[in-house]
Amino acid sequence: MTASVLQERQVFATSAVVSVSLAFSSPVTAGSAIHAIGTGGTTNSPSFAFSDGANAYTSLDTTTDTADHQATSHAYAPNVVAGVTTVTLDFGVSTTYNGLWIREVGGVTSAPLLGHGAITSGASVTTDSLSVSNASQPAFLSALGATSQTGANTPTGGAALTDDVSGWVEVANQATSAHESLTTTGTQTVTFTTPGADTINIVAAIFAEAPSVSGSGNATEAADVGAGTGGVSIS
Protein backbone atom coordinates (compact mmCIF):
# COMPACT_ATOMS: atom_id res chain seq x y z
CA MET A 1 0.00 0.00 0.00
CA THR A 2 1.30 3.46 -0.90
CA ALA A 3 1.43 5.75 2.13
CA SER A 4 -0.67 8.89 1.89
CA VAL A 5 -2.71 11.42 3.85
CA LEU A 6 -6.17 9.90 4.10
CA GLN A 7 -7.79 12.92 5.74
CA GLU A 8 -6.87 16.02 7.73
CA ARG A 9 -8.57 18.87 9.56
CA GLN A 10 -7.49 21.99 11.41
CA VAL A 11 -8.87 24.70 13.67
CA PHE A 12 -7.47 27.97 15.07
CA ALA A 13 -8.73 30.62 17.51
CA THR A 14 -7.29 33.77 19.05
CA SER A 15 -9.40 33.60 22.22
CA ALA A 16 -7.98 31.88 25.30
CA VAL A 17 -8.78 28.21 25.94
CA VAL A 18 -7.30 25.45 28.10
CA SER A 19 -7.95 22.71 25.54
CA VAL A 20 -9.24 22.23 22.03
CA SER A 21 -10.76 19.13 20.42
CA LEU A 22 -11.25 18.27 16.78
CA ALA A 23 -12.90 15.22 15.20
CA PHE A 24 -11.85 13.63 11.94
CA SER A 25 -14.59 13.94 9.33
CA SER A 26 -14.63 10.18 8.72
CA PRO A 27 -13.79 7.21 10.94
CA VAL A 28 -10.06 6.48 10.87
CA THR A 29 -8.73 3.28 9.35
CA ALA A 30 -7.21 0.60 11.57
CA GLY A 31 -3.42 0.62 11.36
CA SER A 32 -3.06 4.23 10.24
CA ALA A 33 -0.86 6.74 12.07
CA ILE A 34 -2.12 10.10 13.29
CA HIS A 35 0.22 13.09 13.04
CA ALA A 36 -1.09 15.80 15.38
CA ILE A 37 0.29 19.34 15.46
CA GLY A 38 -0.57 22.11 17.89
CA THR A 39 0.26 25.77 18.37
CA GLY A 40 -0.26 28.17 21.25
CA GLY A 41 0.81 31.52 22.61
CA THR A 42 3.56 31.14 25.22
CA THR A 43 2.57 33.93 27.64
CA ASN A 44 1.34 31.37 30.21
CA SER A 45 3.91 28.67 29.32
CA PRO A 46 1.53 26.04 27.95
CA SER A 47 2.30 22.34 27.63
CA PHE A 48 1.14 20.24 24.68
CA ALA A 49 -0.60 16.96 25.53
CA PHE A 50 -2.43 15.12 22.74
CA SER A 51 -4.99 12.37 23.30
CA ASP A 52 -8.10 10.80 21.75
CA GLY A 53 -9.27 8.27 24.32
CA ALA A 54 -8.31 5.23 22.24
CA ASN A 55 -4.72 5.64 21.02
CA ALA A 56 -1.41 6.48 22.67
CA TYR A 57 0.40 9.62 21.49
CA THR A 58 4.14 10.16 21.69
CA SER A 59 5.33 13.77 21.84
CA LEU A 60 8.01 14.51 19.26
CA ASP A 61 9.28 18.11 19.27
CA THR A 62 8.32 21.60 20.38
CA THR A 63 9.80 24.71 18.79
CA THR A 64 9.28 28.23 20.13
CA ASP A 65 9.39 31.62 18.48
CA THR A 66 10.53 33.66 21.48
CA ALA A 67 10.16 37.00 19.70
CA ASP A 68 6.50 36.44 18.81
CA HIS A 69 5.70 34.29 21.86
CA GLN A 70 4.30 31.34 19.88
CA ALA A 71 5.14 27.64 20.22
CA THR A 72 4.46 24.79 17.80
CA SER A 73 4.51 21.15 18.90
CA HIS A 74 3.74 17.80 17.32
CA ALA A 75 3.08 14.19 18.31
CA TYR A 76 2.01 10.96 16.67
CA ALA A 77 -0.09 7.90 17.42
CA PRO A 78 0.86 4.67 15.59
CA ASN A 79 -1.27 1.71 14.58
CA VAL A 80 -4.53 3.39 15.54
CA VAL A 81 -7.79 1.57 16.14
CA ALA A 82 -10.58 2.01 13.62
CA GLY A 83 -13.49 4.27 14.37
CA VAL A 84 -14.71 7.78 15.04
CA THR A 85 -11.76 9.71 16.46
CA THR A 86 -11.66 13.09 18.20
CA VAL A 87 -8.22 14.42 19.07
CA THR A 88 -7.81 16.72 22.08
CA LEU A 89 -4.91 19.06 22.71
CA ASP A 90 -4.58 20.06 26.36
CA PHE A 91 -2.43 23.12 27.07
CA GLY A 92 -2.67 22.83 30.85
CA VAL A 93 -3.20 26.61 31.15
CA SER A 94 -5.29 29.27 29.47
CA THR A 95 -3.72 29.78 26.03
CA THR A 96 -4.41 32.32 23.30
CA TYR A 97 -3.64 32.01 19.59
CA ASN A 98 -4.26 28.28 19.78
CA GLY A 99 -4.54 25.78 16.97
CA LEU A 100 -4.83 22.04 16.34
CA TRP A 101 -4.07 20.20 13.10
CA ILE A 102 -4.72 16.46 12.69
CA ARG A 103 -3.59 14.24 9.80
CA GLU A 104 -4.41 10.56 9.27
CA VAL A 105 -1.53 8.90 7.42
CA GLY A 106 -2.45 5.53 5.92
CA GLY A 107 -0.35 2.82 4.34
CA VAL A 108 2.35 2.85 7.01
CA THR A 109 3.78 0.15 9.26
CA SER A 110 2.53 -0.53 12.79
CA ALA A 111 5.67 1.08 14.29
CA PRO A 112 6.26 3.66 11.58
CA LEU A 113 8.35 6.48 13.01
CA LEU A 114 11.72 6.86 11.27
CA GLY A 115 12.63 10.47 12.05
CA HIS A 116 11.26 13.79 13.22
CA GLY A 117 12.25 17.37 13.93
CA ALA A 118 11.21 20.98 14.41
CA ILE A 119 12.78 24.38 13.83
CA THR A 120 11.98 28.07 14.18
CA SER A 121 13.69 30.55 11.90
CA GLY A 122 15.01 33.92 12.92
CA ALA A 123 12.67 36.86 12.52
CA SER A 124 11.96 38.44 9.13
CA VAL A 125 12.96 35.67 6.73
CA THR A 126 11.26 34.37 3.60
CA THR A 127 12.58 30.80 3.70
CA ASP A 128 13.68 28.25 6.27
CA SER A 129 14.63 24.58 6.18
CA LEU A 130 14.56 21.64 8.58
CA SER A 131 16.72 18.53 8.23
CA VAL A 132 15.16 15.17 9.13
CA SER A 133 16.73 11.75 8.55
CA ASN A 134 15.35 8.32 7.68
CA ALA A 135 17.29 5.05 7.72
CA SER A 136 14.92 3.08 5.49
CA GLN A 137 12.68 3.58 2.48
CA PRO A 138 10.11 3.77 1.01
CA ALA A 139 8.81 6.29 3.51
CA PHE A 140 6.36 9.15 3.84
CA LEU A 141 7.17 12.62 5.17
CA SER A 142 4.41 14.66 6.83
CA ALA A 143 5.20 18.33 7.46
CA LEU A 144 3.67 21.64 8.50
CA GLY A 145 5.03 25.13 8.01
CA ALA A 146 3.54 28.00 10.02
CA THR A 147 4.25 31.69 10.43
CA SER A 148 4.25 33.46 13.80
CA GLN A 149 3.92 37.13 12.94
CA THR A 150 0.64 38.81 12.02
CA GLY A 151 1.47 39.52 8.39
CA ALA A 152 -0.54 37.98 5.57
CA ASN A 153 2.14 35.41 4.75
CA THR A 154 0.83 31.96 3.84
CA PRO A 155 3.78 29.53 3.72
CA THR A 156 4.32 27.15 0.82
CA GLY A 157 6.43 24.03 0.68
CA GLY A 158 9.68 23.85 -1.25
CA ALA A 159 10.14 22.06 -4.56
CA ALA A 160 10.39 18.59 -2.99
CA LEU A 161 7.11 18.95 -1.11
CA THR A 162 3.52 18.68 -2.27
CA ASP A 163 1.32 21.22 -0.47
CA ASP A 164 -1.91 19.83 0.95
CA VAL A 165 -4.04 22.29 2.94
CA SER A 166 -3.63 25.86 4.21
CA GLY A 167 -5.26 27.02 7.43
CA TRP A 168 -4.83 28.43 10.94
CA VAL A 169 -6.36 31.71 9.85
CA GLU A 170 -5.47 34.84 11.81
CA VAL A 171 -4.83 37.61 9.29
CA ALA A 172 -4.52 35.05 6.51
CA ASN A 173 -3.85 31.32 6.28
CA GLN A 174 -0.74 31.16 8.42
CA ALA A 175 0.07 27.46 8.05
CA THR A 176 0.30 24.90 5.27
CA SER A 177 0.55 21.13 5.49
CA ALA A 178 2.63 19.21 2.97
CA HIS A 179 4.01 15.77 2.23
CA GLU A 180 6.70 13.96 0.29
CA SER A 181 6.98 10.31 -0.73
CA LEU A 182 10.57 9.23 -0.08
CA THR A 183 12.53 6.63 -2.03
CA THR A 184 15.94 7.56 -0.60
CA THR A 185 17.49 7.32 2.86
CA GLY A 186 19.60 9.87 4.71
CA THR A 187 18.99 13.53 5.43
CA GLN A 188 15.82 15.02 3.97
CA THR A 189 15.49 18.80 3.65
CA VAL A 190 12.07 20.23 4.48
CA THR A 191 11.75 23.81 3.21
CA PHE A 192 8.94 26.35 3.49
CA THR A 193 8.87 29.86 2.01
CA THR A 194 6.69 32.92 2.52
CA PRO A 195 5.82 35.80 0.16
CA GLY A 196 6.94 38.37 2.73
CA ALA A 197 9.36 38.51 5.65
CA ASP A 198 8.09 36.54 8.65
CA THR A 199 9.08 33.95 11.24
CA ILE A 200 8.69 30.39 9.95
CA ASN A 201 8.08 27.38 12.20
CA ILE A 202 8.44 23.88 10.72
CA VAL A 203 7.62 20.44 12.13
CA ALA A 204 8.03 17.16 10.26
CA ALA A 205 7.84 13.42 10.84
CA ILE A 206 8.86 10.54 8.58
CA PHE A 207 6.88 7.28 8.61
CA ALA A 208 7.83 3.90 7.15
CA GLU A 209 5.60 2.75 4.32
CA ALA A 210 3.96 -0.64 4.73
CA PRO A 211 4.95 -3.40 2.30
CA SER A 212 2.68 -3.74 -0.71
CA VAL A 213 0.08 -6.49 -0.55
CA SER A 214 -1.06 -8.10 -3.77
CA GLY A 215 -4.52 -6.96 -4.77
CA SER A 216 -4.70 -4.01 -2.35
CA GLY A 217 -5.60 -0.55 -3.56
CA ASN A 218 -3.69 2.60 -2.81
CA ALA A 219 -4.94 5.00 -0.19
CA THR A 220 -6.15 8.34 -1.46
CA GLU A 221 -6.63 11.61 0.32
CA ALA A 222 -10.15 12.18 1.52
CA ALA A 223 -12.18 14.97 -0.03
CA ASP A 224 -12.84 16.72 3.27
CA VAL A 225 -9.51 18.27 4.17
CA GLY A 226 -10.61 21.82 4.72
CA ALA A 227 -10.95 24.10 7.69
CA GLY A 228 -14.50 23.17 8.61
CA THR A 229 -15.39 23.55 12.27
CA GLY A 230 -17.83 20.65 12.64
CA GLY A 231 -16.77 18.41 15.49
CA VAL A 232 -14.75 21.15 17.19
CA SER A 233 -14.80 21.65 20.94
CA ILE A 234 -12.92 24.26 22.96
CA SER A 235 -12.87 24.77 26.68
CSV table of C-alpha atoms in Angstrom, one decimal:
chain,number,residue,atom,x,y,z
A,1,MET,CA,0.0,0.0,0.0
A,2,THR,CA,1.3,3.5,-0.9
A,3,ALA,CA,1.4,5.7,2.1
A,4,SER,CA,-0.7,8.9,1.9
A,5,VAL,CA,-2.7,11.4,3.8
A,6,LEU,CA,-6.2,9.9,4.1
A,7,GLN,CA,-7.8,12.9,5.7
A,8,GLU,CA,-6.9,16.0,7.7
A,9,ARG,CA,-8.6,18.9,9.6
A,10,GLN,CA,-7.5,22.0,11.4
A,11,VAL,CA,-8.9,24.7,13.7
A,12,PHE,CA,-7.5,28.0,15.1
A,13,ALA,CA,-8.7,30.6,17.5
A,14,THR,CA,-7.3,33.8,19.0
A,15,SER,CA,-9.4,33.6,22.2
A,16,ALA,CA,-8.0,31.9,25.3
A,17,VAL,CA,-8.8,28.2,25.9
A,18,VAL,CA,-7.3,25.5,28.1
A,19,SER,CA,-7.9,22.7,25.5
A,20,VAL,CA,-9.2,22.2,22.0
A,21,SER,CA,-10.8,19.1,20.4
A,22,LEU,CA,-11.3,18.3,16.8
A,23,ALA,CA,-12.9,15.2,15.2
A,24,PHE,CA,-11.9,13.6,11.9
A,25,SER,CA,-14.6,13.9,9.3
A,26,SER,CA,-14.6,10.2,8.7
A,27,PRO,CA,-13.8,7.2,10.9
A,28,VAL,CA,-10.1,6.5,10.9
A,29,THR,CA,-8.7,3.3,9.3
A,30,ALA,CA,-7.2,0.6,11.6
A,31,GLY,CA,-3.4,0.6,11.4
A,32,SER,CA,-3.1,4.2,10.2
A,33,ALA,CA,-0.9,6.7,12.1
A,34,ILE,CA,-2.1,10.1,13.3
A,35,HIS,CA,0.2,13.1,13.0
A,36,ALA,CA,-1.1,15.8,15.4
A,37,ILE,CA,0.3,19.3,15.5
A,38,GLY,CA,-0.6,22.1,17.9
A,39,THR,CA,0.3,25.8,18.4
A,40,GLY,CA,-0.3,28.2,21.2
A,41,GLY,CA,0.8,31.5,22.6
A,42,THR,CA,3.6,31.1,25.2
A,43,THR,CA,2.6,33.9,27.6
A,44,ASN,CA,1.3,31.4,30.2
A,45,SER,CA,3.9,28.7,29.3
A,46,PRO,CA,1.5,26.0,28.0
A,47,SER,CA,2.3,22.3,27.6
A,48,PHE,CA,1.1,20.2,24.7
A,49,ALA,CA,-0.6,17.0,25.5
A,50,PHE,CA,-2.4,15.1,22.7
A,51,SER,CA,-5.0,12.4,23.3
A,52,ASP,CA,-8.1,10.8,21.7
A,53,GLY,CA,-9.3,8.3,24.3
A,54,ALA,CA,-8.3,5.2,22.2
A,55,ASN,CA,-4.7,5.6,21.0
A,56,ALA,CA,-1.4,6.5,22.7
A,57,TYR,CA,0.4,9.6,21.5
A,58,THR,CA,4.1,10.2,21.7
A,59,SER,CA,5.3,13.8,21.8
A,60,LEU,CA,8.0,14.5,19.3
A,61,ASP,CA,9.3,18.1,19.3
A,62,THR,CA,8.3,21.6,20.4
A,63,THR,CA,9.8,24.7,18.8
A,64,THR,CA,9.3,28.2,20.1
A,65,ASP,CA,9.4,31.6,18.5
A,66,THR,CA,10.5,33.7,21.5
A,67,ALA,CA,10.2,37.0,19.7
A,68,ASP,CA,6.5,36.4,18.8
A,69,HIS,CA,5.7,34.3,21.9
A,70,GLN,CA,4.3,31.3,19.9
A,71,ALA,CA,5.1,27.6,20.2
A,72,THR,CA,4.5,24.8,17.8
A,73,SER,CA,4.5,21.2,18.9
A,74,HIS,CA,3.7,17.8,17.3
A,75,ALA,CA,3.1,14.2,18.3
A,76,TYR,CA,2.0,11.0,16.7
A,77,ALA,CA,-0.1,7.9,17.4
A,78,PRO,CA,0.9,4.7,15.6
A,79,ASN,CA,-1.3,1.7,14.6
A,80,VAL,CA,-4.5,3.4,15.5
A,81,VAL,CA,-7.8,1.6,16.1
A,82,ALA,CA,-10.6,2.0,13.6
A,83,GLY,CA,-13.5,4.3,14.4
A,84,VAL,CA,-14.7,7.8,15.0
A,85,THR,CA,-11.8,9.7,16.5
A,86,THR,CA,-11.7,13.1,18.2
A,87,VAL,CA,-8.2,14.4,19.1
A,88,THR,CA,-7.8,16.7,22.1
A,89,LEU,CA,-4.9,19.1,22.7
A,90,ASP,CA,-4.6,20.1,26.4
A,91,PHE,CA,-2.4,23.1,27.1
A,92,GLY,CA,-2.7,22.8,30.8
A,93,VAL,CA,-3.2,26.6,31.2
A,94,SER,CA,-5.3,29.3,29.5
A,95,THR,CA,-3.7,29.8,26.0
A,96,THR,CA,-4.4,32.3,23.3
A,97,TYR,CA,-3.6,32.0,19.6
A,98,ASN,CA,-4.3,28.3,19.8
A,99,GLY,CA,-4.5,25.8,17.0
A,100,LEU,CA,-4.8,22.0,16.3
A,101,TRP,CA,-4.1,20.2,13.1
A,102,ILE,CA,-4.7,16.5,12.7
A,103,ARG,CA,-3.6,14.2,9.8
A,104,GLU,CA,-4.4,10.6,9.3
A,105,VAL,CA,-1.5,8.9,7.4
A,106,GLY,CA,-2.4,5.5,5.9
A,107,GLY,CA,-0.4,2.8,4.3
A,108,VAL,CA,2.3,2.8,7.0
A,109,THR,CA,3.8,0.1,9.3
A,110,SER,CA,2.5,-0.5,12.8
A,111,ALA,CA,5.7,1.1,14.3
A,112,PRO,CA,6.3,3.7,11.6
A,113,LEU,CA,8.4,6.5,13.0
A,114,LEU,CA,11.7,6.9,11.3
A,115,GLY,CA,12.6,10.5,12.1
A,116,HIS,CA,11.3,13.8,13.2
A,117,GLY,CA,12.3,17.4,13.9
A,118,ALA,CA,11.2,21.0,14.4
A,119,ILE,CA,12.8,24.4,13.8
A,120,THR,CA,12.0,28.1,14.2
A,121,SER,CA,13.7,30.6,11.9
A,122,GLY,CA,15.0,33.9,12.9
A,123,ALA,CA,12.7,36.9,12.5
A,124,SER,CA,12.0,38.4,9.1
A,125,VAL,CA,13.0,35.7,6.7
A,126,THR,CA,11.3,34.4,3.6
A,127,THR,CA,12.6,30.8,3.7
A,128,ASP,CA,13.7,28.3,6.3
A,129,SER,CA,14.6,24.6,6.2
A,130,LEU,CA,14.6,21.6,8.6
A,131,SER,CA,16.7,18.5,8.2
A,132,VAL,CA,15.2,15.2,9.1
A,133,SER,CA,16.7,11.8,8.6
A,134,ASN,CA,15.3,8.3,7.7
A,135,ALA,CA,17.3,5.1,7.7
A,136,SER,CA,14.9,3.1,5.5
A,137,GLN,CA,12.7,3.6,2.5
A,138,PRO,CA,10.1,3.8,1.0
A,139,ALA,CA,8.8,6.3,3.5
A,140,PHE,CA,6.4,9.2,3.8
A,141,LEU,CA,7.2,12.6,5.2
A,142,SER,CA,4.4,14.7,6.8
A,143,ALA,CA,5.2,18.3,7.5
A,144,LEU,CA,3.7,21.6,8.5
A,145,GLY,CA,5.0,25.1,8.0
A,146,ALA,CA,3.5,28.0,10.0
A,147,THR,CA,4.2,31.7,10.4
A,148,SER,CA,4.3,33.5,13.8
A,149,GLN,CA,3.9,37.1,12.9
A,150,THR,CA,0.6,38.8,12.0
A,151,GLY,CA,1.5,39.5,8.4
A,152,ALA,CA,-0.5,38.0,5.6
A,153,ASN,CA,2.1,35.4,4.8
A,154,THR,CA,0.8,32.0,3.8
A,155,PRO,CA,3.8,29.5,3.7
A,156,THR,CA,4.3,27.2,0.8
A,157,GLY,CA,6.4,24.0,0.7
A,158,GLY,CA,9.7,23.9,-1.2
A,159,ALA,CA,10.1,22.1,-4.6
A,160,ALA,CA,10.4,18.6,-3.0
A,161,LEU,CA,7.1,19.0,-1.1
A,162,THR,CA,3.5,18.7,-2.3
A,163,ASP,CA,1.3,21.2,-0.5
A,164,ASP,CA,-1.9,19.8,1.0
A,165,VAL,CA,-4.0,22.3,2.9
A,166,SER,CA,-3.6,25.9,4.2
A,167,GLY,CA,-5.3,27.0,7.4
A,168,TRP,CA,-4.8,28.4,10.9
A,169,VAL,CA,-6.4,31.7,9.8
A,170,GLU,CA,-5.5,34.8,11.8
A,171,VAL,CA,-4.8,37.6,9.3
A,172,ALA,CA,-4.5,35.0,6.5
A,173,ASN,CA,-3.9,31.3,6.3
A,174,GLN,CA,-0.7,31.2,8.4
A,175,ALA,CA,0.1,27.5,8.1
A,176,THR,CA,0.3,24.9,5.3
A,177,SER,CA,0.5,21.1,5.5
A,178,ALA,CA,2.6,19.2,3.0
A,179,HIS,CA,4.0,15.8,2.2
A,180,GLU,CA,6.7,14.0,0.3
A,181,SER,CA,7.0,10.3,-0.7
A,182,LEU,CA,10.6,9.2,-0.1
A,183,THR,CA,12.5,6.6,-2.0
A,184,THR,CA,15.9,7.6,-0.6
A,185,THR,CA,17.5,7.3,2.9
A,186,GLY,CA,19.6,9.9,4.7
A,187,THR,CA,19.0,13.5,5.4
A,188,GLN,CA,15.8,15.0,4.0
A,189,THR,CA,15.5,18.8,3.7
A,190,VAL,CA,12.1,20.2,4.5
A,191,THR,CA,11.8,23.8,3.2
A,192,PHE,CA,8.9,26.4,3.5
A,193,THR,CA,8.9,29.9,2.0
A,194,THR,CA,6.7,32.9,2.5
A,195,PRO,CA,5.8,35.8,0.2
A,196,GLY,CA,6.9,38.4,2.7
A,197,ALA,CA,9.4,38.5,5.7
A,198,ASP,CA,8.1,36.5,8.6
A,199,THR,CA,9.1,34.0,11.2
A,200,ILE,CA,8.7,30.4,10.0
A,201,ASN,CA,8.1,27.4,12.2
A,202,ILE,CA,8.4,23.9,10.7
A,203,VAL,CA,7.6,20.4,12.1
A,204,ALA,CA,8.0,17.2,10.3
A,205,ALA,CA,7.8,13.4,10.8
A,206,ILE,CA,8.9,10.5,8.6
A,207,PHE,CA,6.9,7.3,8.6
A,208,ALA,CA,7.8,3.9,7.2
A,209,GLU,CA,5.6,2.7,4.3
A,210,ALA,CA,4.0,-0.6,4.7
A,211,PRO,CA,4.9,-3.4,2.3
A,212,SER,CA,2.7,-3.7,-0.7
A,213,VAL,CA,0.1,-6.5,-0.5
A,214,SER,CA,-1.1,-8.1,-3.8
A,215,GLY,CA,-4.5,-7.0,-4.8
A,216,SER,CA,-4.7,-4.0,-2.4
A,217,GLY,CA,-5.6,-0.5,-3.6
A,218,ASN,CA,-3.7,2.6,-2.8
A,219,ALA,CA,-4.9,5.0,-0.2
A,220,THR,CA,-6.1,8.3,-1.5
A,221,GLU,CA,-6.6,11.6,0.3
A,222,ALA,CA,-10.1,12.2,1.5
A,223,ALA,CA,-12.2,15.0,0.0
A,224,ASP,CA,-12.8,16.7,3.3
A,225,VAL,CA,-9.5,18.3,4.2
A,226,GLY,CA,-10.6,21.8,4.7
A,227,ALA,CA,-11.0,24.1,7.7
A,228,GLY,CA,-14.5,23.2,8.6
A,229,THR,CA,-15.4,23.5,12.3
A,230,GLY,CA,-17.8,20.7,12.6
A,231,GLY,CA,-16.8,18.4,15.5
A,232,VAL,CA,-14.7,21.2,17.2
A,233,SER,CA,-14.8,21.7,20.9
A,234,ILE,CA,-12.9,24.3,23.0
A,235,SER,CA,-12.9,24.8,26.7
